[in-house]
């Protein structure tokens, strides 16, 4: 027989084809009707796939498995024929619209709709995986939007289209990319995901399969957020109107005689509109949001004297920082190689590192923290402790877990004064802040964060946590607030929070929240915190002192016209050194240093590109003694004296990153939780070529470099403890001495 849809062929098996709905994976999907009037959806296998020698056997087994499945978000199989000249599969007709068609026509889904989509897909996959099978083809074409939620179609194709067979972790990656498609309209940009989904959907997209959450974990994560239920339809009116029109059209054709007229044309889908797994990983790992053309040679300018009136940008509590329009300051000193009044740029080059030790584990780490004697390794299964000198286990593993990998949005560990702190879960209690004795590995205390709400005995808010830090006798947890019954939109400002706990007991001390709190910097000493915020509607951002000594009372504040650095909630994108707060302002090209207690400006320094490209400062960081501040700007890393902003040295990367573009420091792109850190005399920083550099803090010259050809696509995870750096790559932990010996 002719392939259905070609030259007037309008039947497949016992079904009359009413209209082609879509094309998916080389197969065509039709609305159809049986002779008894039953409406079904028929997937007709493409000729190339049908010709695969092993396909029919896989298809037959997949159909048998699919007939046993049921679930609220699964479209059941009603019929199939693996032995027909053209194999086909029939599922129950469900009134709805393919996700791709809905997004192509009407744009990305809203946050509430994305949450319903993620939850429904996770529940469907949980049912599949519990039955011992997988789907293998979750994508915008196999997901149907209905009035009651999403539905996964093509169940009988489960495992039949691929060899080797897909795994549950492949399904979870596909779920993540499907939700990302719905959030972004097709671009692999995780920044399009709402805050409530960014962690867990980002986790689904981890390149390493063991790092991805399971379907059950995703369902549980969304349930524990306890956000307000939707009222009315979960989809916008334009999408539901399209659903009604499509269903009515099918009904009209069915009533009119079962397909005697010409078939309606298929929906138009642009070639290459789908996002492949590899393409998505590459785009995410490569840092799609590159900050300007900062890889060129830089020129530096600044003014070491305080601004008139003593405050950044002049007098007044909300004064704008100096040079907001980008006007160049006086007394420039060039950092280019041709300069005669500034340090010569140092092109980084060094020998390969010598490993102190390397040990393999059973599970890929999600978080790392280290002292000079112990390394805390957190996975989705347990928390263990390794001897920093040998890599051998020193304490009994604990059942505290964390499923979210350290990222530019998350840093869930801290260490201070012989104690490790961790945001974690246990099998019986999610959402904990726990403290572990670094000398014994024993739990000192654990506080249930979800239960802590000063509003009274009734839980009125949820507090997803992004960042934990320690200063003196207090430990701080920062993140965003989600109110029960609250409304959320991309136009609304984010409400962030700071929660303080007694570092010795875990007892809650105080809490502040507000739309003026996004990312929060907790210095290692002192009682002054720095909260930075960015609000929508083109309003300026600002940095603001939070006085921990007065239970989080607001202090001085400075307006920042360039606000895009400060949209994250929880993660610090500012720096503290020797009593000064440092932050980017102006057009994102100027570093300001202000007194932490008063907000009075001490100095500022502007960064310009020699080739005229716009420069964007990355996240600054300081030496342990606070005497030096390091500023990543594209391919360059500048060391500045904290006292007056004098340039000490500039190290620069040469060559290309792993995607063929100019190589840049990851700290310039805000990639990774801590992509630049310091020991007493060494600066460690990763780059876009997946290399870790150890740079002499005194000279700016490379001591060594480390690269693992087998590391994950997103790069390895690492942390500094004492005079060693500890690296997690897949299942392998490696230690390297700061001096490479």
XYZ file of C-alpha atoms in Angstrom:
741
model
C 0.000 0.000 0.000
C 1.044 3.607 -0.349
C 2.481 5.328 2.632
C -0.430 7.091 4.359
C -0.741 10.710 3.425
C 0.823 10.183 0.013
C -1.216 10.280 -3.216
C -4.585 10.004 -1.554
C -3.917 6.986 0.702
C -6.344 7.728 3.550
C -6.541 4.529 5.605
C -4.186 2.683 7.909
C -5.319 -0.670 9.273
C -8.966 -0.312 10.376
C -8.784 3.476 10.691
C -9.771 6.287 8.335
C -7.290 9.138 8.522
C -8.962 12.492 9.168
C -6.008 14.875 9.165
C -2.280 15.030 9.712
C -1.478 16.640 13.059
C 2.297 16.692 13.166
C 5.567 15.019 12.242
C 7.721 13.556 14.991
C 10.982 11.634 14.785
C 10.517 10.713 11.126
C 6.968 9.441 11.740
C 3.653 11.111 10.913
C 0.842 11.641 13.397
C -2.791 11.648 12.223
C -6.221 12.100 13.735
C -8.233 9.041 12.711
C -11.600 7.280 13.187
C -12.521 3.613 13.371
C -15.479 2.222 11.435
C -17.375 2.181 14.748
C -16.783 5.930 15.165
C -13.991 5.784 17.783
C -11.596 8.727 17.468
C -7.912 7.848 17.821
C -4.506 9.317 17.107
C -2.428 7.185 14.749
C 1.359 7.384 14.531
C 2.577 6.000 11.218
C 6.205 4.881 11.309
C 8.434 6.528 8.715
C 9.873 4.311 5.950
C 13.511 4.706 7.026
C 12.746 3.679 10.589
C 10.530 0.810 9.458
C 13.408 -0.490 7.306
C 15.720 -0.738 10.317
C 16.318 -4.508 10.784
C 15.789 -4.415 14.538
C 12.981 -1.890 14.675
C 9.940 -4.153 14.369
C 11.075 -6.398 17.208
C 11.695 -3.396 19.450
C 8.375 -1.875 18.388
C 6.468 -5.079 19.186
C 8.007 -5.246 22.653
C 7.354 -1.541 23.246
C 3.686 -1.868 22.336
C 3.303 -4.841 24.666
C 4.780 -2.857 27.523
C 2.711 0.230 26.718
C -0.572 -1.689 26.868
C 0.055 -2.362 30.571
C 0.622 1.290 31.471
C -1.851 3.766 32.903
C -1.584 7.211 34.405
C -3.292 10.569 34.481
C -0.694 12.154 32.196
C -0.207 9.268 29.766
C -2.179 8.766 26.563
C -3.040 5.012 26.469
C -2.377 2.699 23.541
C -5.484 1.154 21.959
C -4.116 -0.650 18.899
C -0.954 -1.282 16.853
C 0.468 -3.450 14.090
C 4.207 -4.081 14.061
C 3.964 -6.524 11.117
C 2.039 -4.331 8.671
C 3.889 -3.157 5.544
C 3.824 0.245 7.224
C 3.932 -0.226 11.033
C 1.529 1.953 12.974
C 0.340 2.736 16.487
C -3.066 4.012 17.642
C -3.613 5.820 20.936
C -6.779 7.249 22.425
C -7.701 10.567 20.850
C -7.162 13.400 23.323
C -8.353 16.918 22.613
C -5.308 19.126 22.836
C -2.513 20.978 21.079
C 1.080 19.800 20.603
C 3.424 21.817 22.790
C 5.576 22.894 19.852
C 2.572 24.204 17.959
C 1.331 26.115 21.015
C 4.713 27.751 21.665
C 5.426 28.487 18.003
C 2.070 30.234 17.650
C 1.681 31.927 21.022
C 5.125 32.188 22.580
C 6.608 30.840 25.831
C 4.389 29.634 28.654
C 3.955 31.532 31.908
C 5.561 30.414 35.172
C 2.358 28.759 36.533
C 1.861 26.906 33.242
C 5.503 25.805 33.213
C 5.103 24.392 36.705
C 2.007 22.412 35.635
C 3.907 21.203 32.581
C 6.946 20.078 34.599
C 4.815 18.384 37.245
C 2.647 16.524 34.722
C 5.607 15.297 32.689
C 7.424 14.198 35.847
C 4.369 12.261 37.063
C 4.010 10.580 33.679
C 7.667 9.559 33.623
C 7.486 8.399 37.239
C 4.726 5.978 36.207
C 6.760 4.769 33.233
C 9.952 4.302 35.212
C 8.147 2.538 38.062
C 6.910 0.031 35.469
C 10.463 -0.634 34.377
C 10.286 1.170 31.049
C 11.244 4.522 29.550
C 9.817 6.814 26.895
C 12.890 7.885 24.955
C 11.151 10.525 22.825
C 9.863 13.189 25.226
C 9.968 16.408 23.223
C 7.713 19.312 22.202
C 6.094 17.111 19.530
C 5.229 14.198 21.828
C 3.794 16.413 24.579
C 0.147 17.352 24.200
C -1.373 20.304 26.070
C -4.910 19.580 27.227
C -7.354 21.427 29.436
C -6.494 19.065 32.312
C -2.732 19.283 31.999
C 0.017 17.909 29.733
C -0.079 14.427 28.244
C 2.815 12.336 26.909
C 1.911 10.611 23.660
C 3.517 7.898 21.500
C 3.860 5.474 24.406
C 4.078 2.506 22.102
C 7.201 3.984 20.564
C 8.943 3.670 23.944
C 12.469 2.371 23.389
C 11.639 1.363 19.825
C 13.246 4.248 17.990
C 16.724 4.070 19.424
C 19.563 1.602 19.788
C 20.979 1.345 22.345
C 17.795 1.796 24.306
C 17.398 5.071 26.219
C 17.537 5.211 30.005
C 15.397 6.969 32.655
C 18.097 9.637 32.943
C 17.734 10.280 29.192
C 14.017 10.824 29.807
C 14.846 13.365 32.508
C 17.162 15.284 30.192
C 14.417 15.314 27.571
C 11.937 16.540 30.170
C 14.284 19.377 31.085
C 14.861 20.415 27.475
C 11.117 20.267 26.790
C 10.308 22.554 29.725
C 13.164 24.845 28.681
C 11.695 24.973 25.169
C 8.335 25.983 26.624
C 9.984 28.663 28.785
C 12.269 30.167 26.156
C 10.493 29.562 22.873
C 13.212 27.265 21.612
C 16.521 28.869 22.619
C 18.718 26.830 25.012
C 18.859 29.627 27.579
C 18.257 28.537 31.174
C 17.925 32.188 32.133
C 14.414 31.990 30.654
C 13.376 29.565 33.384
C 11.542 31.092 36.357
C 13.375 31.019 39.678
C 11.028 28.353 41.058
C 12.111 25.922 38.309
C 15.664 27.010 37.514
C 17.337 24.679 39.996
C 15.504 21.482 39.251
C 15.132 21.892 35.481
C 18.767 22.944 35.316
C 19.522 19.722 37.199
C 17.677 17.712 34.540
C 20.052 19.205 31.967
C 23.275 18.175 33.687
C 25.494 16.374 31.158
C 26.298 13.575 33.582
C 23.270 11.229 33.852
C 23.831 10.307 37.551
C 23.627 14.010 38.461
C 20.090 14.415 37.135
C 17.093 14.141 39.465
C 14.701 11.236 39.101
C 11.093 11.801 38.098
C 10.000 11.082 41.668
C 12.485 13.625 43.023
C 11.177 16.270 40.620
C 7.577 15.636 41.688
C 8.619 15.824 45.335
C 10.608 19.021 44.777
C 7.641 20.789 43.210
C 5.303 19.531 45.916
C 7.553 20.793 48.707
C 7.648 24.292 47.228
C 3.960 24.491 48.140
C 3.260 27.396 45.804
C -0.348 28.601 45.369
C -2.636 26.488 43.212
C -3.834 27.892 39.907
C -7.314 29.269 39.599
C -9.040 28.714 36.265
C -7.340 27.375 33.166
C -3.627 26.658 33.348
C -3.194 27.788 29.746
C -3.681 31.223 28.141
C -6.976 31.857 26.297
C -5.281 31.915 22.880
C -3.988 28.356 23.362
C -7.317 27.014 24.615
C -9.042 28.670 21.658
C -6.652 26.863 19.310
C -7.423 23.609 21.120
C -11.152 24.099 20.628
C -10.699 24.948 16.958
C -8.487 21.925 16.303
C -10.891 19.577 18.121
C -13.861 21.023 16.278
C -12.086 20.560 12.955
C -11.416 16.901 13.711
C -15.017 16.406 14.786
C -16.274 18.082 11.639
C -14.192 15.876 9.368
C -15.243 12.798 11.336
C -18.916 13.647 11.053
C -18.552 14.419 7.371
C -17.758 10.894 6.286
C -14.357 9.770 7.500
C -11.848 11.374 5.252
C -13.298 11.444 1.732
C -11.986 14.971 1.155
C -8.390 16.091 0.991
C -6.342 15.898 4.163
C -5.754 19.199 5.988
C -2.134 20.350 5.725
C 0.177 19.573 8.626
C 1.202 22.355 10.993
C 4.248 24.224 9.794
C 7.348 23.384 11.823
C 10.569 25.098 10.955
C 13.402 22.805 9.978
C 15.755 22.242 12.864
C 13.340 23.736 15.374
C 14.033 20.956 17.844
C 16.901 21.197 20.322
C 19.150 18.154 20.390
C 20.606 16.885 23.652
C 24.176 17.543 22.527
C 23.393 20.991 21.135
C 21.715 22.003 24.363
C 24.578 20.769 26.544
C 27.101 22.560 24.351
C 25.198 25.832 24.456
C 24.762 25.697 28.217
C 28.359 24.669 28.923
C 29.781 27.297 26.613
C 28.193 30.211 28.435
C 25.662 31.541 25.940
C 25.460 34.894 27.716
C 29.030 36.037 27.016
C 29.531 39.477 28.522
C 30.626 41.684 25.668
C 33.883 41.585 23.751
C 36.107 41.712 26.797
C 38.695 39.296 25.477
C 40.683 42.169 23.976
C 43.588 43.979 25.643
C 42.284 46.293 28.364
C 43.055 49.823 29.448
C 42.445 50.811 33.069
C 41.645 54.204 34.501
C 40.639 55.416 37.920
C 40.797 57.939 40.694
C 42.366 56.848 43.946
C 41.006 59.803 45.914
C 37.616 59.738 47.651
C 34.662 61.201 45.762
C 33.413 64.633 46.855
C 31.097 64.207 49.801
C 32.699 60.873 50.662
C 29.981 58.626 49.157
C 30.110 56.607 45.961
C 28.733 58.897 43.297
C 28.552 62.017 45.470
C 26.419 63.203 48.396
C 23.028 61.841 49.353
C 21.897 58.382 50.461
C 20.876 57.237 46.981
C 23.470 59.081 44.923
C 24.446 57.536 41.600
C 28.033 56.224 41.309
C 30.590 58.276 39.437
C 30.848 57.907 35.643
C 27.351 56.448 35.071
C 27.407 57.512 31.447
C 30.704 55.774 30.780
C 32.770 58.969 30.540
C 36.435 58.079 30.911
C 38.110 59.145 34.158
C 41.411 60.948 34.251
C 44.837 59.569 35.174
C 44.572 56.506 32.959
C 47.116 53.729 33.190
C 47.171 51.242 30.356
C 47.445 47.532 30.976
C 48.255 46.714 27.382
C 51.682 45.253 26.484
C 52.706 48.518 24.804
C 52.102 50.603 27.899
C 54.942 52.421 29.615
C 53.019 53.478 32.733
C 51.350 50.241 33.736
C 52.202 46.574 34.230
C 52.837 44.432 31.201
C 50.186 41.811 30.510
C 51.339 38.304 31.375
C 50.204 35.574 28.985
C 49.453 32.521 31.092
C 51.515 29.434 30.330
C 52.644 26.732 32.688
C 53.429 23.047 33.108
C 50.808 20.398 33.737
C 49.956 19.926 37.403
C 51.296 17.031 39.446
C 48.540 15.261 41.358
C 48.942 14.778 45.084
C 46.380 11.948 44.980
C 43.389 10.731 43.006
C 40.563 8.493 44.248
C 37.396 7.104 42.613
C 34.001 7.198 44.332
C 30.633 5.542 43.738
C 28.547 8.666 43.067
C 29.217 11.963 41.337
C 29.570 14.839 43.817
C 27.071 17.689 43.734
C 28.827 19.902 46.325
C 32.363 20.178 47.722
C 33.819 22.006 50.707
C 37.251 21.618 52.304
C 39.404 22.602 55.248
C 43.159 22.077 55.341
C 42.592 18.565 56.754
C 39.200 17.277 55.536
C 37.207 17.361 52.295
C 33.405 17.161 52.569
C 31.921 15.442 49.499
C 28.157 15.692 49.029
C 26.254 13.559 46.504
C 22.610 12.766 45.787
C 23.077 9.653 47.939
C 25.138 10.646 50.995
C 27.741 12.974 52.511
C 31.240 11.642 53.104
C 34.532 13.036 54.417
C 37.986 12.435 52.956
C 41.431 12.948 54.418
C 42.836 15.979 52.602
C 46.329 14.463 52.640
C 45.460 11.026 51.221
C 41.932 11.054 49.778
C 40.902 8.139 52.005
C 37.598 8.111 53.882
C 38.009 9.289 57.473
C 34.470 9.232 58.948
C 31.345 7.182 58.493
C 29.166 8.580 55.654
C 26.027 10.503 56.645
C 22.587 10.232 55.039
C 22.441 13.950 54.246
C 22.131 14.558 50.499
C 21.866 17.314 47.939
C 20.630 16.652 44.428
C 21.545 20.089 43.017
C 25.015 20.576 41.606
C 26.913 23.710 42.587
C 26.299 26.334 39.906
C 26.332 30.068 39.258
C 22.992 30.221 41.090
C 23.720 27.847 43.954
C 26.408 27.382 46.583
C 25.093 25.223 49.408
C 28.205 24.618 51.511
C 30.434 26.663 53.808
C 33.315 26.084 56.228
C 34.555 28.124 59.184
C 36.335 27.460 62.483
C 36.335 23.669 62.268
C 32.693 23.291 61.171
C 31.151 22.406 57.803
C 27.707 23.818 56.974
C 25.400 22.284 54.377
C 21.949 22.962 52.908
C 20.655 19.420 52.480
C 17.912 16.807 52.722
C 17.588 13.507 54.555
C 15.208 10.638 53.719
C 12.836 11.846 56.437
C 13.422 15.612 56.446
C 13.891 17.870 53.418
C 15.113 21.438 53.608
C 17.713 21.277 56.387
C 20.619 23.474 57.389
C 23.128 21.134 59.048
C 26.456 21.671 60.803
C 29.149 18.960 60.945
C 32.227 18.826 63.165
C 35.231 18.715 60.820
C 37.260 16.808 63.440
C 34.791 13.927 63.821
C 32.292 14.128 60.958
C 29.441 14.097 63.471
C 26.337 16.250 63.201
C 26.474 19.192 65.602
C 22.946 20.358 64.864
C 20.342 20.477 62.088
C 17.611 23.067 61.609
C 14.509 22.546 59.472
C 14.435 25.669 57.330
C 10.903 25.185 56.001
C 9.516 25.196 59.551
C 11.189 28.465 60.507
C 8.853 31.370 59.853
C 8.474 34.298 62.228
C 4.909 34.845 61.026
C 3.512 32.387 63.577
C 2.638 28.708 63.877
C 1.047 28.574 60.429
C 3.495 28.342 57.554
C 2.709 31.295 55.314
C 5.867 31.388 53.185
C 8.380 29.060 51.559
C 12.072 29.887 51.503
C 14.002 28.121 48.713
C 17.688 28.429 49.633
C 20.512 29.357 47.279
C 23.496 30.240 49.402
C 24.956 29.634 52.872
C 27.789 31.601 54.489
C 29.392 32.029 57.898
C 30.642 35.163 59.653
C 31.712 35.139 63.302
C 29.109 33.481 65.493
C 26.331 33.486 62.869
C 25.512 31.414 59.818
C 23.377 32.971 57.094
C 21.046 31.418 54.532
C 19.923 33.502 51.564
C 17.370 32.886 48.843
C 13.943 33.983 47.651
C 10.535 34.124 49.359
C 7.493 32.388 47.891
C 4.259 33.467 49.575
C 1.279 31.154 49.833
C -1.454 32.663 47.705
C 1.029 35.049 46.089
C 1.099 35.975 42.428
C 4.294 35.720 40.419
C 5.270 37.130 37.056
C 8.356 38.166 35.137
C 7.345 41.801 35.643
C 7.184 41.541 39.428
C 10.290 42.216 41.531
C 11.745 39.205 43.304
C 11.478 39.106 47.087
C 14.716 37.883 48.622
C 15.591 37.079 52.201
C 18.445 36.768 54.684
C 18.043 34.403 57.625
C 20.548 34.365 60.477
C 21.166 31.388 62.774
C 23.398 30.860 65.775
C 26.478 29.069 64.431
C 26.907 27.053 67.659
C 23.305 25.855 68.095
C 21.418 26.414 64.842
C 18.813 28.490 66.639
C 17.155 31.169 64.507
C 18.294 34.700 65.332
C 16.570 37.047 62.894
C 15.243 37.347 59.378
C 14.704 40.137 56.863
C 13.121 40.026 53.436
C 12.117 42.405 50.687
C 12.305 43.305 47.025
C 15.479 45.253 47.823
C 17.307 41.998 48.609
C 18.544 39.793 45.782
C 22.073 38.436 45.958
C 23.707 38.855 49.360
C 27.376 39.099 50.300
C 28.343 37.840 53.770
C 31.922 38.922 54.612
C 33.992 36.492 56.706
C 34.311 39.110 59.457
C 32.385 42.088 60.729
C 28.668 42.761 61.137
C 27.947 44.482 57.824
C 26.394 42.498 54.960
C 25.798 43.777 51.438
C 22.538 43.164 49.585
C 22.309 43.989 45.889
C 19.070 44.140 43.940
C 17.728 44.709 40.458
C 14.061 45.467 39.900
C 12.125 45.466 36.604
C 10.581 48.331 34.653
C 14.017 49.798 33.829
C 14.526 51.059 37.353
C 18.127 51.247 38.585
C 19.547 48.556 40.783
C 21.245 49.302 44.066
C 23.583 47.966 46.700
C 22.587 48.316 50.323
C 24.240 47.608 53.643
C 22.463 45.218 55.995
C 23.493 45.644 59.627
C 23.693 42.181 61.212
C 24.423 43.763 64.583
C 20.974 45.370 64.471
C 19.142 42.212 63.363
C 19.214 43.004 59.662
C 18.350 46.705 59.786
C 18.918 48.509 56.487
C 21.868 50.880 56.285
C 23.323 53.071 53.551
C 22.444 52.413 49.919
C 23.818 53.413 46.523
C 21.912 53.443 43.250
C 23.483 51.560 40.296
C 22.264 52.365 36.777
C 23.784 49.161 35.424
C 21.734 46.523 37.214
C 21.982 43.319 35.191
C 24.584 41.758 37.479
C 22.232 41.682 40.411
C 19.200 39.725 39.249
C 20.122 36.428 40.961
C 18.674 35.708 44.381
C 21.067 34.484 47.046
C 24.381 34.243 45.230
C 26.888 37.067 46.025
C 28.104 38.942 42.941
C 30.034 41.515 44.965
C 33.233 41.403 47.007
C 34.565 42.308 50.473
C 38.197 43.092 51.286
C 39.867 44.898 54.192
C 36.751 46.741 55.331
C 35.601 47.664 51.816
C 32.702 46.471 49.689
C 33.462 46.294 45.963
C 30.882 46.131 43.188
C 30.392 46.859 39.483
C 28.595 50.048 38.483
C 28.420 52.642 35.741
C 27.746 50.656 32.580
C 29.132 47.518 34.190
C 32.678 48.600 33.349
C 33.615 50.391 36.596
C 34.660 48.844 39.901
C 33.682 50.866 42.990
C 35.242 50.413 46.429
C 33.267 51.845 49.361
C 33.624 51.738 53.128
C 31.534 48.824 54.415
C 30.243 50.767 57.427
C 29.447 54.115 55.799
C 29.168 53.589 52.045
C 31.715 56.372 51.451
C 33.630 55.802 48.245
C 37.359 55.131 48.623
C 38.223 54.730 44.967
C 36.902 53.522 41.631
C 38.546 52.172 38.506
C 37.171 51.914 35.012
C 38.036 49.197 32.500
C 38.124 49.900 28.740
C 38.779 47.586 25.802
C 41.482 48.637 23.348
C 39.365 47.537 20.376
C 36.323 49.526 21.466
C 34.202 46.531 22.525
C 32.041 46.974 25.572
C 33.664 45.687 28.752
C 31.765 43.904 31.512
C 33.396 43.193 34.844
C 32.943 39.686 36.195
C 32.516 38.818 39.863
C 35.457 40.321 41.836
C 37.112 38.283 44.585
C 39.806 38.944 47.169
C 42.870 37.336 48.684
C 42.383 35.722 52.127
C 44.136 38.635 53.838
C 42.051 41.189 51.922
C 45.094 43.086 50.647
C 44.414 42.314 46.980
C 41.269 42.332 44.861
C 41.136 40.307 41.649
C 38.891 41.487 38.814
C 38.074 39.108 35.920
C 37.294 40.890 32.660
C 36.903 38.526 29.731
C 40.321 37.038 28.947
C 42.077 39.173 31.550
C 42.489 38.883 35.300
C 43.689 42.058 37.004
C 45.179 42.202 40.513
C 44.470 45.499 42.277
C 45.684 46.785 45.637
C 42.646 46.985 47.895
C 43.895 50.155 49.560
C 43.804 52.376 46.471
C 43.000 50.308 43.366
C 46.561 50.382 42.011
C 47.097 47.706 39.372
C 49.679 45.128 40.460
C 49.557 42.749 37.509
C 47.335 41.600 34.661
C 47.291 37.961 33.543
C 45.675 37.090 30.231
C 44.530 33.906 28.523
C 45.646 32.912 25.066
C 43.979 30.682 22.507
C 40.390 29.492 22.122
C 37.761 28.045 24.421
C 36.300 24.590 23.862
C 33.736 25.997 21.416
C 36.250 27.799 19.191
C 35.745 31.355 20.479
C 38.265 33.435 22.372
C 39.155 31.938 25.727
C 37.853 33.758 28.806
C 37.870 33.303 32.560
C 34.699 31.649 33.804
C 34.501 34.212 36.606
C 33.989 36.820 33.860
C 30.854 34.955 32.812
C 29.548 34.133 36.305
C 29.778 30.443 35.397
C 30.073 27.942 38.245
C 29.537 28.565 41.936
C 33.096 29.672 42.692
C 35.052 29.652 39.455
C 37.859 31.678 41.048
C 39.242 31.184 44.578
C 42.420 31.895 46.533
C 44.733 30.194 48.974
C 47.301 32.178 50.977
C 49.587 32.801 48.003
C 47.856 31.320 44.957
C 44.942 32.382 42.758
C 42.954 29.545 41.210
C 40.685 30.198 38.222
C 39.017 28.139 35.506
C 38.593 29.171 31.888
C 36.450 28.406 28.850
C 38.908 25.736 27.680
C 38.063 23.726 30.845
C 41.466 24.385 32.367
C 42.176 25.196 35.996
C 45.045 27.665 36.423
C 47.167 28.133 39.554
C 48.574 31.674 39.443
C 51.262 33.066 41.732
C 49.481 35.809 43.691
C 52.654 37.911 43.876
C 53.646 37.868 40.196
C 50.572 36.875 38.143
C 52.500 34.055 36.464
C 51.078 30.560 36.163
C 52.475 27.898 38.474
C 50.649 25.067 36.719
C 47.534 24.175 34.797
C 45.195 21.221 35.073
C 42.795 19.793 32.517
C 40.945 16.486 32.488
C 39.984 15.293 28.973
C 37.254 13.124 30.494
C 35.649 15.832 32.633
C 31.913 16.568 32.348
C 30.771 18.869 29.575
C 30.058 21.630 32.095
C 33.551 21.307 33.559
C 34.757 19.842 36.817
C 33.766 21.014 40.298
C 36.461 22.180 42.692
C 37.207 23.915 45.972
C 40.228 25.135 47.927
C 41.240 23.909 51.374
C 44.493 25.042 52.964
C 47.232 24.910 50.348
C 45.489 22.345 48.128
C 42.743 22.436 45.524
C 40.316 19.488 45.366
C 38.670 18.605 42.056
C 35.633 16.390 41.342
C 35.400 15.097 37.770
C 32.695 12.474 37.199
C 33.370 9.932 39.960
C 37.020 10.875 40.496
C 38.368 13.154 43.233
C 41.821 14.676 42.702
C 44.020 16.818 44.947
C 46.755 19.177 43.725
C 49.081 21.234 45.909
C 49.011 24.983 45.319
C 52.680 24.932 44.359
C 52.207 21.816 42.250
C 54.599 19.696 44.270
